[in-house]
mmCIF file of C-alpha atoms in Angstrom:
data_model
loop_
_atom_site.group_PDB
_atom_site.id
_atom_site.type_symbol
_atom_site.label_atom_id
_atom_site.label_comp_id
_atom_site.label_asym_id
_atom_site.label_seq_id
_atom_site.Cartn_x
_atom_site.Cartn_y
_atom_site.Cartn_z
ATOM 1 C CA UNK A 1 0.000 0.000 0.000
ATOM 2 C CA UNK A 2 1.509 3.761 -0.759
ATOM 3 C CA UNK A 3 1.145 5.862 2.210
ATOM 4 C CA UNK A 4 0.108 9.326 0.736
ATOM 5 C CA UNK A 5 2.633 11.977 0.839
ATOM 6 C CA UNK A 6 1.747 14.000 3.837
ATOM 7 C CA UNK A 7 1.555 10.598 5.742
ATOM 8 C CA UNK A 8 4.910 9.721 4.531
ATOM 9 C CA UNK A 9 6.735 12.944 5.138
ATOM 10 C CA UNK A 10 5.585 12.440 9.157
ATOM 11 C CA UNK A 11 6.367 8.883 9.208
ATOM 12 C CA UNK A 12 9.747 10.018 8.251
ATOM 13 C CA UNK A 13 10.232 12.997 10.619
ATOM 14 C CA UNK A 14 8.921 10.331 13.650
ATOM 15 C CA UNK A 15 11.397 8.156 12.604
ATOM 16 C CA UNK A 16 14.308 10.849 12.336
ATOM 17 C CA UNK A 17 13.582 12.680 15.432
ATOM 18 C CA UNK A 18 13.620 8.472 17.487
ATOM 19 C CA UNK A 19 17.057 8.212 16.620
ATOM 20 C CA UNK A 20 18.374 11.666 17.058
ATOM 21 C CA UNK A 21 16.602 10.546 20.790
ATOM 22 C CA UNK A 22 18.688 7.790 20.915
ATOM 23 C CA UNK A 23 21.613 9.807 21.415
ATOM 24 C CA UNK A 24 20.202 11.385 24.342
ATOM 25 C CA UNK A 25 20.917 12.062 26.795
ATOM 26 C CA UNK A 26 24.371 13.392 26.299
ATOM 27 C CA UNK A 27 27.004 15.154 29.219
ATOM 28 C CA UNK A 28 30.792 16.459 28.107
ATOM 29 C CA UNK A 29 33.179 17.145 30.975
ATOM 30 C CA UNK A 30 34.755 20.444 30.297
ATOM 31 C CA UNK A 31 38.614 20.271 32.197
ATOM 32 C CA UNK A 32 41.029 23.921 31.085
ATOM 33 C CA UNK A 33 44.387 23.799 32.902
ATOM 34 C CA UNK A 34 47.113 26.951 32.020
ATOM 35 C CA UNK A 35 50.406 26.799 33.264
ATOM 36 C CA UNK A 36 52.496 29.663 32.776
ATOM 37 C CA UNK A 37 56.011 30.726 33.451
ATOM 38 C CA UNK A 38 56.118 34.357 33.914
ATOM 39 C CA UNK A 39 58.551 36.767 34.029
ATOM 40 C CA UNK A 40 57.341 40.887 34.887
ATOM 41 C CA UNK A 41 58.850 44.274 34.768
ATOM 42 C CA UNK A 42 58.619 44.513 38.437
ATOM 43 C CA UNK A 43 57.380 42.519 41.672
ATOM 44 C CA UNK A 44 54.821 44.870 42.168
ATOM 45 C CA UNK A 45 53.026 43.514 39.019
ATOM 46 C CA UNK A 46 53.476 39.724 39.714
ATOM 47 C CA UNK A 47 56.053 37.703 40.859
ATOM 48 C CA UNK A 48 58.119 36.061 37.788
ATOM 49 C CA UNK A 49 58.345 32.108 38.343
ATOM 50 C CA UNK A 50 55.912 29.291 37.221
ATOM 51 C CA UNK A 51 51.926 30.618 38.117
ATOM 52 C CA UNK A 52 48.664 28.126 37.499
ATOM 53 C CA UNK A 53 46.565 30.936 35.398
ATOM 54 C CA UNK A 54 43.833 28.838 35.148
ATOM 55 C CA UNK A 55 41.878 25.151 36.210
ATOM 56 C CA UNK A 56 38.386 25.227 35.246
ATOM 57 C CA UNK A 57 36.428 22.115 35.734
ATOM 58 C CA UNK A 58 32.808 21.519 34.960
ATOM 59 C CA UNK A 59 30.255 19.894 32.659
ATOM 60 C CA UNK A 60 27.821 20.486 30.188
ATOM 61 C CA UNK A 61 24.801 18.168 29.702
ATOM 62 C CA UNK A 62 22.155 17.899 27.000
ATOM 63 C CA UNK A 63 18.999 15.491 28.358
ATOM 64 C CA UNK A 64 17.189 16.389 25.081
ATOM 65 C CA UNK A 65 18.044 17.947 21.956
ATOM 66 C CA UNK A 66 16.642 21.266 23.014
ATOM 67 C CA UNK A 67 17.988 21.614 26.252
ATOM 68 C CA UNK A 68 21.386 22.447 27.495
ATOM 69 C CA UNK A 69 22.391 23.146 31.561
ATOM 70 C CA UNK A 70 26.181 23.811 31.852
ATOM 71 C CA UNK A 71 28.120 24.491 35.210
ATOM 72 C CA UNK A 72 31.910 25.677 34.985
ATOM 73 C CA UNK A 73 33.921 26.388 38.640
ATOM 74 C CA UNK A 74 37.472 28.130 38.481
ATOM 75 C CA UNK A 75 39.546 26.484 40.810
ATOM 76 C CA UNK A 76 42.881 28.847 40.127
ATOM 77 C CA UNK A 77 42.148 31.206 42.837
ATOM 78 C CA UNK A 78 42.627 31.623 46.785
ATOM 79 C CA UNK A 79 38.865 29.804 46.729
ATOM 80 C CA UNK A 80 36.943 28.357 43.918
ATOM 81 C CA UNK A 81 34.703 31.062 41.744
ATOM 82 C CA UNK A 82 31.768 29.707 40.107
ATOM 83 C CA UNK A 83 32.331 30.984 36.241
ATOM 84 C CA UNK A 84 28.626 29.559 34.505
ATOM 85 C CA UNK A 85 25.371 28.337 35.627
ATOM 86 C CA UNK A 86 22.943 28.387 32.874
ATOM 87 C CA UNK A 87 20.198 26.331 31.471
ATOM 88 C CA UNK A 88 19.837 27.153 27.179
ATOM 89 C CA UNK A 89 16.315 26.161 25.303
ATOM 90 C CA UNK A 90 16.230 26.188 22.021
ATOM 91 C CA UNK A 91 12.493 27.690 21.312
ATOM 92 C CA UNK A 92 11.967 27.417 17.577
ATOM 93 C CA UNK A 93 14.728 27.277 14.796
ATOM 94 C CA UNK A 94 17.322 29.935 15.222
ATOM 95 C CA UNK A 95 15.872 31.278 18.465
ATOM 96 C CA UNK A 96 17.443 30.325 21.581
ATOM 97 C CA UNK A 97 16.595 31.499 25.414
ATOM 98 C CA UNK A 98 19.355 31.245 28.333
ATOM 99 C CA UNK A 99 18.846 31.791 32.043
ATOM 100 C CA UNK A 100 21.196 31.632 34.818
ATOM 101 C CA UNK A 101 25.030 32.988 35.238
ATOM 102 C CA UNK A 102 26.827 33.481 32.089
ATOM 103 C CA UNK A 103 28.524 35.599 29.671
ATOM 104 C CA UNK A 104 27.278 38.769 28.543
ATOM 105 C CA UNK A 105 27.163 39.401 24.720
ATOM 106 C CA UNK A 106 29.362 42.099 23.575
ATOM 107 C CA UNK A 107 32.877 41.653 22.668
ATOM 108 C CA UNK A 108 33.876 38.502 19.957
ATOM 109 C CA UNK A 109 36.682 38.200 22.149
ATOM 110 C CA UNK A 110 35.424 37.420 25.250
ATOM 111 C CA UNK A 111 31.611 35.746 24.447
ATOM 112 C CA UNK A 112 32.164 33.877 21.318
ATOM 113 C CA UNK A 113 35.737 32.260 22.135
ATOM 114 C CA UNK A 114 36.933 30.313 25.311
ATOM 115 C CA UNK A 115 39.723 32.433 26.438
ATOM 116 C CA UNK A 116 42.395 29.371 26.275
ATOM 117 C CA UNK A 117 41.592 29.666 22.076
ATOM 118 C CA UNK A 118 43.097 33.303 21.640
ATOM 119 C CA UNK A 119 45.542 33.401 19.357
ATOM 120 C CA UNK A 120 47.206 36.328 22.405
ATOM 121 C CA UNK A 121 47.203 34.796 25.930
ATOM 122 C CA UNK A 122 44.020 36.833 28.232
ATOM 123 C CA UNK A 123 42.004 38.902 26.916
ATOM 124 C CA UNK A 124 43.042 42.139 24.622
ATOM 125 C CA UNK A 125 42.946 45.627 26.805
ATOM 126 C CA UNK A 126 40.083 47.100 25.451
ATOM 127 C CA UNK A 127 38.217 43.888 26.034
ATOM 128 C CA UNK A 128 39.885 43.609 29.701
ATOM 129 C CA UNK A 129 38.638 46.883 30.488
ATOM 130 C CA UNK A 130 34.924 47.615 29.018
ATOM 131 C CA UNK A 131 33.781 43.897 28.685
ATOM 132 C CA UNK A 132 31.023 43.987 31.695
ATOM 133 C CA UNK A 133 31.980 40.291 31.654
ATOM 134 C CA UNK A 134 29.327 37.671 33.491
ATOM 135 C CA UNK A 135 26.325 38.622 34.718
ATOM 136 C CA UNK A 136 22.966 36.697 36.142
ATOM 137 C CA UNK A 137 20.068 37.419 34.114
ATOM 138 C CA UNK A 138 18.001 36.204 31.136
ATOM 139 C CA UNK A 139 18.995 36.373 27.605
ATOM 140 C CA UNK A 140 17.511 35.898 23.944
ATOM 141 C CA UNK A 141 19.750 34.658 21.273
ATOM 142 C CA UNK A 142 18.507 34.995 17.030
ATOM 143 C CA UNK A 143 20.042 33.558 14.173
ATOM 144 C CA UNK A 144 17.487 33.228 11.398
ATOM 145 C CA UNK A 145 18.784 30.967 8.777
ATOM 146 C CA UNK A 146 17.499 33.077 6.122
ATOM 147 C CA UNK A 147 18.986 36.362 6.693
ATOM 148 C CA UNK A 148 23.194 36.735 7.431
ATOM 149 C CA UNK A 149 22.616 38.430 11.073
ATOM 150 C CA UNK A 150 22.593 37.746 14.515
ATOM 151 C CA UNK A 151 21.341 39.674 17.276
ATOM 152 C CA UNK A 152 21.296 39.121 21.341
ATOM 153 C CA UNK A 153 19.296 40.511 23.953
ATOM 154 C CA UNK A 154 19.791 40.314 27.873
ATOM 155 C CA UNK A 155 18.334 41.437 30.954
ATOM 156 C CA UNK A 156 20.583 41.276 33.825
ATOM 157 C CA UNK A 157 20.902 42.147 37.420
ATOM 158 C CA UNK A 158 24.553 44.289 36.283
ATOM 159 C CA UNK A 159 26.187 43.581 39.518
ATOM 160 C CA UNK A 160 28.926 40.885 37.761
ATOM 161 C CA UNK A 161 27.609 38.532 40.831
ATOM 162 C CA UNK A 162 25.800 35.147 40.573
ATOM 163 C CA UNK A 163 24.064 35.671 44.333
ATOM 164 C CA UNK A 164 21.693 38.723 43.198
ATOM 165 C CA UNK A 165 21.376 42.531 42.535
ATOM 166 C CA UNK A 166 23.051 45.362 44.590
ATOM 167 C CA UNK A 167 20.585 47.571 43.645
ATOM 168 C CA UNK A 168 16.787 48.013 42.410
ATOM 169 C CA UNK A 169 17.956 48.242 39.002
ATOM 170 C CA UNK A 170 18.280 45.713 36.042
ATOM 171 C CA UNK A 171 21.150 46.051 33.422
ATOM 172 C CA UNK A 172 20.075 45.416 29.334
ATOM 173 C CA UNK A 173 22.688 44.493 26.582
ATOM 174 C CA UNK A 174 22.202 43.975 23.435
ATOM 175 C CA UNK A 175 24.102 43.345 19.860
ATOM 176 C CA UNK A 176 24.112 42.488 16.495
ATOM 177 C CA UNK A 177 26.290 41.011 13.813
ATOM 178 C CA UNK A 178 26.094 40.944 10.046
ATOM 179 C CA UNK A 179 28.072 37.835 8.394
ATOM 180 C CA UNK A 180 28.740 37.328 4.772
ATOM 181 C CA UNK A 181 31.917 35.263 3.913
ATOM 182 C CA UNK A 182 34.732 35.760 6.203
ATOM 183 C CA UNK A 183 33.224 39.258 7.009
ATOM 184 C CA UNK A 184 31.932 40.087 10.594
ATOM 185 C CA UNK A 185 31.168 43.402 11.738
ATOM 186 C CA UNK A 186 28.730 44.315 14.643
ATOM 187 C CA UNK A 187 28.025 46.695 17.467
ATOM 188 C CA UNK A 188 26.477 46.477 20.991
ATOM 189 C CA UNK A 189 25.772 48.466 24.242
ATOM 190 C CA UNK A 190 25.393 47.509 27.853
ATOM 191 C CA UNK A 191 22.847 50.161 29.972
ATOM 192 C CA UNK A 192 23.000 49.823 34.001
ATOM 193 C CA UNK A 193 22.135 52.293 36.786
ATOM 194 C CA UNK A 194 24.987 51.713 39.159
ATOM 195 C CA UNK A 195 25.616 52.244 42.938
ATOM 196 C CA UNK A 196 28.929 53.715 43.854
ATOM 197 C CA UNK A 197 30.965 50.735 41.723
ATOM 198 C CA UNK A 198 34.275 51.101 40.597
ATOM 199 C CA UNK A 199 34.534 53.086 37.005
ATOM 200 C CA UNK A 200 36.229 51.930 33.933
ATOM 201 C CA UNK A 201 39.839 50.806 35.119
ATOM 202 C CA UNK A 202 42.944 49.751 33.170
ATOM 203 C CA UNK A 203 44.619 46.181 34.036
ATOM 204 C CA UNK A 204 47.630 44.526 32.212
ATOM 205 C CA UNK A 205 47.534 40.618 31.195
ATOM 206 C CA UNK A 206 47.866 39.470 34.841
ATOM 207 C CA UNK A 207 45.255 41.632 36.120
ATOM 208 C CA UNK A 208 47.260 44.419 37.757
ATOM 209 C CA UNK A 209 45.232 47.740 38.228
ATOM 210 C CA UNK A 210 47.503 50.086 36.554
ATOM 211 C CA UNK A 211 44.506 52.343 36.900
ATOM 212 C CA UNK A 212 42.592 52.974 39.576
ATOM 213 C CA UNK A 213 39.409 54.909 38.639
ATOM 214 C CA UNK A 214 36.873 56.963 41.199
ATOM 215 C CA UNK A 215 33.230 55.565 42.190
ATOM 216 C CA UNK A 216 30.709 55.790 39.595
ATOM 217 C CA UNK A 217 26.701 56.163 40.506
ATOM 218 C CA UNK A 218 24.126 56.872 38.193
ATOM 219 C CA UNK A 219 23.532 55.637 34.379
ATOM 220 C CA UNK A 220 26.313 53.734 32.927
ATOM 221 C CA UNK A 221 26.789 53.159 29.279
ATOM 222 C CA UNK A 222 29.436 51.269 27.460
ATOM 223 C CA UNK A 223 29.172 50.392 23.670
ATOM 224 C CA UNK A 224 31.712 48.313 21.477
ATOM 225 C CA UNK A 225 32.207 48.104 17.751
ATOM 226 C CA UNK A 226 33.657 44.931 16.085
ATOM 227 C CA UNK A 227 34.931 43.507 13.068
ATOM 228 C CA UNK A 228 36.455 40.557 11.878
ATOM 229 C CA UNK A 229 38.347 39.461 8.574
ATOM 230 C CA UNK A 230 39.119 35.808 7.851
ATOM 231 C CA UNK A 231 41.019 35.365 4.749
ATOM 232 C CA UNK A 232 42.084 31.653 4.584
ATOM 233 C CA UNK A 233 44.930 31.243 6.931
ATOM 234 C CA UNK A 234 45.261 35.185 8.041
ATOM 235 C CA UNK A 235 42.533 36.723 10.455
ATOM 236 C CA UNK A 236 42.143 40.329 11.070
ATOM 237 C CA UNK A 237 40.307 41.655 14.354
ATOM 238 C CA UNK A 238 39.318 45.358 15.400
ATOM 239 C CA UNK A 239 37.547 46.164 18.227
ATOM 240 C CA UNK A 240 36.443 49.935 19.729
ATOM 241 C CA UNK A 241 34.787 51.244 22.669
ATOM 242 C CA UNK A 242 33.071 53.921 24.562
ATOM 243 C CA UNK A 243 31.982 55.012 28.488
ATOM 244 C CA UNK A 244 30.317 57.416 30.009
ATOM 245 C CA UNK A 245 29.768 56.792 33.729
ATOM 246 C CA UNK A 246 27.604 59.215 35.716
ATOM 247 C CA UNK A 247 28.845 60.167 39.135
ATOM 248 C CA UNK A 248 27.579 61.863 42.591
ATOM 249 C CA UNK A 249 28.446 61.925 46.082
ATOM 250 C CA UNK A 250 26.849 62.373 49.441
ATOM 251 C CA UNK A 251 27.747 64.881 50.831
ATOM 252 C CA UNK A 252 25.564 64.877 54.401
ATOM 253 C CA UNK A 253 25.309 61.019 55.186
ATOM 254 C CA UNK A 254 21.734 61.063 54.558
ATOM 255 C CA UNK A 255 20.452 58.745 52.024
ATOM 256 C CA UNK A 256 17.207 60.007 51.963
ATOM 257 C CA UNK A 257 18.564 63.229 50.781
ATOM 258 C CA UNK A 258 19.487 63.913 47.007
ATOM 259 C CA UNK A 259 23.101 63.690 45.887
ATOM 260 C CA UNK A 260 25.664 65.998 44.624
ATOM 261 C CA UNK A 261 26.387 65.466 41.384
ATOM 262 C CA UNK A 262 29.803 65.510 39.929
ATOM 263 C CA UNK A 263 30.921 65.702 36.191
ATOM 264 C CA UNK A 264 30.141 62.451 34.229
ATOM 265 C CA UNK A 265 33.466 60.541 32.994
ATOM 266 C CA UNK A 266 34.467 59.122 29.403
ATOM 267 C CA UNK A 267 36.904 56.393 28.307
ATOM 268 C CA UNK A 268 37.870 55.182 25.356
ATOM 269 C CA UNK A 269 39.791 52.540 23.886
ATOM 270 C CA UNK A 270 40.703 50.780 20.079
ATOM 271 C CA UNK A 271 42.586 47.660 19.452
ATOM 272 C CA UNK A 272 43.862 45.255 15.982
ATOM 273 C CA UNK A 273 44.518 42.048 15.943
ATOM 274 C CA UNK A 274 46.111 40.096 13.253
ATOM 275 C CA UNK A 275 46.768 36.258 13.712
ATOM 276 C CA UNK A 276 48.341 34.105 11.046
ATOM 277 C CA UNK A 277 48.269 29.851 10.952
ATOM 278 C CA UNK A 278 51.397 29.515 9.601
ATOM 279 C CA UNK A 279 50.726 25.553 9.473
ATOM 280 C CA UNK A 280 47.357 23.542 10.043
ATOM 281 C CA UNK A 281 43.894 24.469 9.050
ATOM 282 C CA UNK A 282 42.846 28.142 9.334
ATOM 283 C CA UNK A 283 40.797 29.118 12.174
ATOM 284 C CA UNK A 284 36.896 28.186 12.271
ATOM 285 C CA UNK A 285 34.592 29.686 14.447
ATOM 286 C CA UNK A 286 35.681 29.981 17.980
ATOM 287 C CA UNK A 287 38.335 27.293 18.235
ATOM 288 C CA UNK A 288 41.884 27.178 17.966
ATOM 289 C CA UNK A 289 44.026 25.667 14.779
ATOM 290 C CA UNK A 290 43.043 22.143 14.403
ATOM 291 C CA UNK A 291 46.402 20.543 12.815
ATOM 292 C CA UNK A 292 46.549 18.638 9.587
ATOM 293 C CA UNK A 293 45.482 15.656 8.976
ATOM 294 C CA UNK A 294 48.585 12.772 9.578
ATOM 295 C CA UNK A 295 51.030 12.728 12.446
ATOM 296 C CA UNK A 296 55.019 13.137 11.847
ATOM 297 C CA UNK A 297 57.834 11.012 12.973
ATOM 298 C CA UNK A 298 57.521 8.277 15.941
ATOM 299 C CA UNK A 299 53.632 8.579 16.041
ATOM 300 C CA UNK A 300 54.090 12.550 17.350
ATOM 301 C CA UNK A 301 51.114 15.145 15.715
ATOM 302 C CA UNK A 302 51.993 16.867 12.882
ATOM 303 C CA UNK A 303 50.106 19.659 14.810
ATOM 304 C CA UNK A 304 49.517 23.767 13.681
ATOM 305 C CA UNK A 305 51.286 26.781 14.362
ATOM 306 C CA UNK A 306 50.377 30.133 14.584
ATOM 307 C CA UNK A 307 51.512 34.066 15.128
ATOM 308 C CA UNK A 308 49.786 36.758 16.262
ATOM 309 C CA UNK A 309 49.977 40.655 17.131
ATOM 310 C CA UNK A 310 48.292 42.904 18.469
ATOM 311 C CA UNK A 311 48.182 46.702 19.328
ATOM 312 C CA UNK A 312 45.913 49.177 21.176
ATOM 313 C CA UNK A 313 45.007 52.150 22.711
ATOM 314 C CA UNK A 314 42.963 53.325 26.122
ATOM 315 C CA UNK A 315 42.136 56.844 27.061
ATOM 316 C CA UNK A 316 40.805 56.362 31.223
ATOM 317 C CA UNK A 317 38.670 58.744 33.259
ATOM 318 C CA UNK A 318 38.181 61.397 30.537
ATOM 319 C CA UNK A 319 36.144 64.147 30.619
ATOM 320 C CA UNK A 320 36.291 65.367 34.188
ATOM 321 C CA UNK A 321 38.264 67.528 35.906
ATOM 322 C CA UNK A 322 38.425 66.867 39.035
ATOM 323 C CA UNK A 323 39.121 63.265 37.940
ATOM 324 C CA UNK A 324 43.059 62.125 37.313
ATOM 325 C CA UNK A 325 43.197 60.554 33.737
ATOM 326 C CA UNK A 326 44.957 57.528 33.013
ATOM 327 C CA UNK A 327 45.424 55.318 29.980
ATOM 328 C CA UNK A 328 47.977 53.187 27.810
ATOM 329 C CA UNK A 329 49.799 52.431 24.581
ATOM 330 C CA UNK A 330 50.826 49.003 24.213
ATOM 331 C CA UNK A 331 50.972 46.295 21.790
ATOM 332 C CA UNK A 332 51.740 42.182 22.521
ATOM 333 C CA UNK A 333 53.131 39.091 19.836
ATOM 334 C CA UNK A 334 52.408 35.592 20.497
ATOM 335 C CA UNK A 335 53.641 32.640 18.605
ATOM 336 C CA UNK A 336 51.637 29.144 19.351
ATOM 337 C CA UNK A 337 52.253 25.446 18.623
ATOM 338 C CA UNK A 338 48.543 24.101 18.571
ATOM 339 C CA UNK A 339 50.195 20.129 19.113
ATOM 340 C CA UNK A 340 46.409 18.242 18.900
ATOM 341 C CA UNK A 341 42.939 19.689 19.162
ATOM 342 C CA UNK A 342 43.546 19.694 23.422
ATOM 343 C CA UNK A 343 47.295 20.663 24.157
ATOM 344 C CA UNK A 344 48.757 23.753 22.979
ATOM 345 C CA UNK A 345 51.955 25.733 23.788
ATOM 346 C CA UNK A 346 52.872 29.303 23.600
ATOM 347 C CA UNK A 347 54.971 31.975 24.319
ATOM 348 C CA UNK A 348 53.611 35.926 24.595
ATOM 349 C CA UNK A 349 55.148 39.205 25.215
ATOM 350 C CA UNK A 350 53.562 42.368 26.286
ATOM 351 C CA UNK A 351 54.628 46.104 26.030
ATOM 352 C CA UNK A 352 52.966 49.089 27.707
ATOM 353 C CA UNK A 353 53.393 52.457 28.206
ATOM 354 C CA UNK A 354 50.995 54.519 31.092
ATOM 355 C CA UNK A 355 49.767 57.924 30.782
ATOM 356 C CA UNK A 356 50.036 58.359 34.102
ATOM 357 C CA UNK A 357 52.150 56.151 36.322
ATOM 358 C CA UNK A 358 50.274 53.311 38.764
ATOM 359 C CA UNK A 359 50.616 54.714 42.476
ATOM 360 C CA UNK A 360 52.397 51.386 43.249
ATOM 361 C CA UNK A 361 55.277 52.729 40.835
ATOM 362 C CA UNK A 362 55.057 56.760 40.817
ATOM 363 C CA UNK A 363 58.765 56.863 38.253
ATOM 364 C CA UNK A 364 57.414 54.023 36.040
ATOM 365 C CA UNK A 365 55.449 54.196 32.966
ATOM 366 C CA UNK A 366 55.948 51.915 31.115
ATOM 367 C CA UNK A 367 55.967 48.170 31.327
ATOM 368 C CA UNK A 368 56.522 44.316 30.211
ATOM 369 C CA UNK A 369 55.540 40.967 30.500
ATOM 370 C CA UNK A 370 56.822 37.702 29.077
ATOM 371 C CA UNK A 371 54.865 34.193 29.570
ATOM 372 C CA UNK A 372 55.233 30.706 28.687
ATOM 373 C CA UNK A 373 52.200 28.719 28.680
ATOM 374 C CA UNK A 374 51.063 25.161 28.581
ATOM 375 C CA UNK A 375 47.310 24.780 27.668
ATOM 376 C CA UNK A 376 45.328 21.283 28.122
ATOM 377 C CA UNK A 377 41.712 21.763 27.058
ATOM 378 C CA UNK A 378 38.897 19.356 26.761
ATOM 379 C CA UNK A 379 35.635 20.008 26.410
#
């Protein structure tokens, strides 16, 4: 007997959609350990020797095909930080909804990659200083398959903590992308009414405050710009950003009474990127060089390798006068031997010259760091 079409075309999907069940449910292990070897400018920035950057363990599982819960804990640290704790549902094609602790959407750099797959060790300045990094809140992902865009959406508490608000206030971002070959450019912004929180501040690779900026209350606004060129084994990154943090002060010790206000402060900052495989498959997507296919002599990967540079610009606590500015010039080079698809070695250096000098070091402006790093990832 022939099943009429409609009948047939169900039949089918039933049939497709039991065995893409039978994979489920699925759960990956995620395990990122850095070791570095680090040698600094001075003591104050970090003591030179070997330093574990990083040992994040976790796990992401997938019970059905259109839900995913991952958990990720960084263990690197005095005591262990909890980095994600999110649940993602895939609503209809090409619309996706996320709850829980995670990643807010602008900059590439940060969102889209794991940071162990930068073709630079950490995260580039401008990144380090304006990304408003994690955030608890809820978020709404579209990538329509018919049009070459991609937009986000989140609503977030904007305190950076995965307890709860410090304030009455939620935070928004939002972004969007435009693809077409290896062509991405995009722009977001991230809104929050803050609560005497530290401004914009400047830190190097290893996190040192080189500048320390004043409390910021009021409306906070940060936007980024973005593009990205990949042109078979070369890739080209820019990124830019702006701030304008409102301030005030109180000047009685009365909350119930209004606050003075003080002059609102700018920053700016604008970074390139250029990263070249000089032997494996170019980059896709958001990991690093797979190698070639075949492995050399006595069984050993044939592996990739890769160099990279980068330079950039910050401009810190603009705009106000009672307000000390700060800012820096630098620029970093990084050469990587990508061994398998889960163990990677690299050595960066970093230059930098201050504006104006960190307190820790009032006759220094300028600055360097050189690393060596061993990566293991698997996830």
């Amino acid at each position: 007997m022939i099943r009429p079409l409609p009948v047939l075309a169900l039949t089918l999907l039933a049939s497709a959609t039991a065995q893409a069940q039978e994979n489920y449910p699925r759960f990956t292990p995620t395990f990122v350990s850095e070791v570095d070897y680090r040698v600094h400018a001075d003591d104050i920035e970090g003591h030179n020797g070997f330093s574990l950057a990083r040992l994040r363990l976790g796990g992401r599982g997938q019970p059905v095909p259109w839900l995913v819960a991952v958990g990720t804990a960084e263990w690197a640290q005095e005591k262990p930080a909890l980095l994600d704790a999110y649940v993602d549902f895939l609503v209809i094609e090409g619309l996706r909804f996320s709850i829980g602790y995670a990643k807010t959407p602008l900059f590439p750099a940060a969102r889209d990659q794991s940071i162990e797959t930068l073709p630079i060790p950490e995260l580039p300045r401008v990144t380090q200083a304006f990304w408003p990094r994690r955030d608890l809140g809820a978020e709404v992902q579209w990538t329509p398959a018919s049009l070459p865009v991609e937009g986000w959406l989140r609503v977030g508490n904007g305190s950076g903590s995965p307890l709860g608000n410090d304030n009455a206030q939620p935070s928004v971002d939002a972004r969007l992308d435009v693809r077409s070959g290896g062509v991405r450019v995009g722009a977001g912004a991230h809104v929050e009414d803050a609560f005497d929180r530290p401004g914009i501040g400047g830190r190097g690779a290893q996190n040192f405050l080189f500048y320390r900026p004043p409390p910021v209350s009021g409306y906070r606004t940060v936007t980024e710009a973005h593009g990205r060129l990949d042109a078979g084994p070369v890739r080209v990154d820019v990124q830019a950003a702006a701030a304008w943090e409102h301030r005030s002060r109180d000047t009685d010790g009365n909350p119930a009474t209004p606050r003075e206000a003080l002059p609102t402060m700018s920053s700016q900052g604008l970074g390139v990127e250029a990263s070249w495989v000089l032997r494996g498959k170019p980059r896709e997507g958001a990991r690093w060089p797979e190698p070639l296919a075949g492995v050399g002599s006595e069984g050993i990967p044939a592996g990739s390798l890769e160099v990279a540079a980068r330079v950039e610009r910050l401009w810190l606590g603009r705009g106000a006068p009672d307000v000390v500015h700060g800012g820096t010039t630098g620029g970093a080079v990084a050469f990587h031997g990508w061994a398998t698809r889960f163990l990677g070695f690299g050595v960066a250096g970093y230059v930098n010259h201050y504006d104006t000098p960190p307190v820790e070091m009032p006759t220094r402006d300028w600055s360097y760091l050189a690393l060596l790093r061993t990566t293991v990832s698997l996830q």
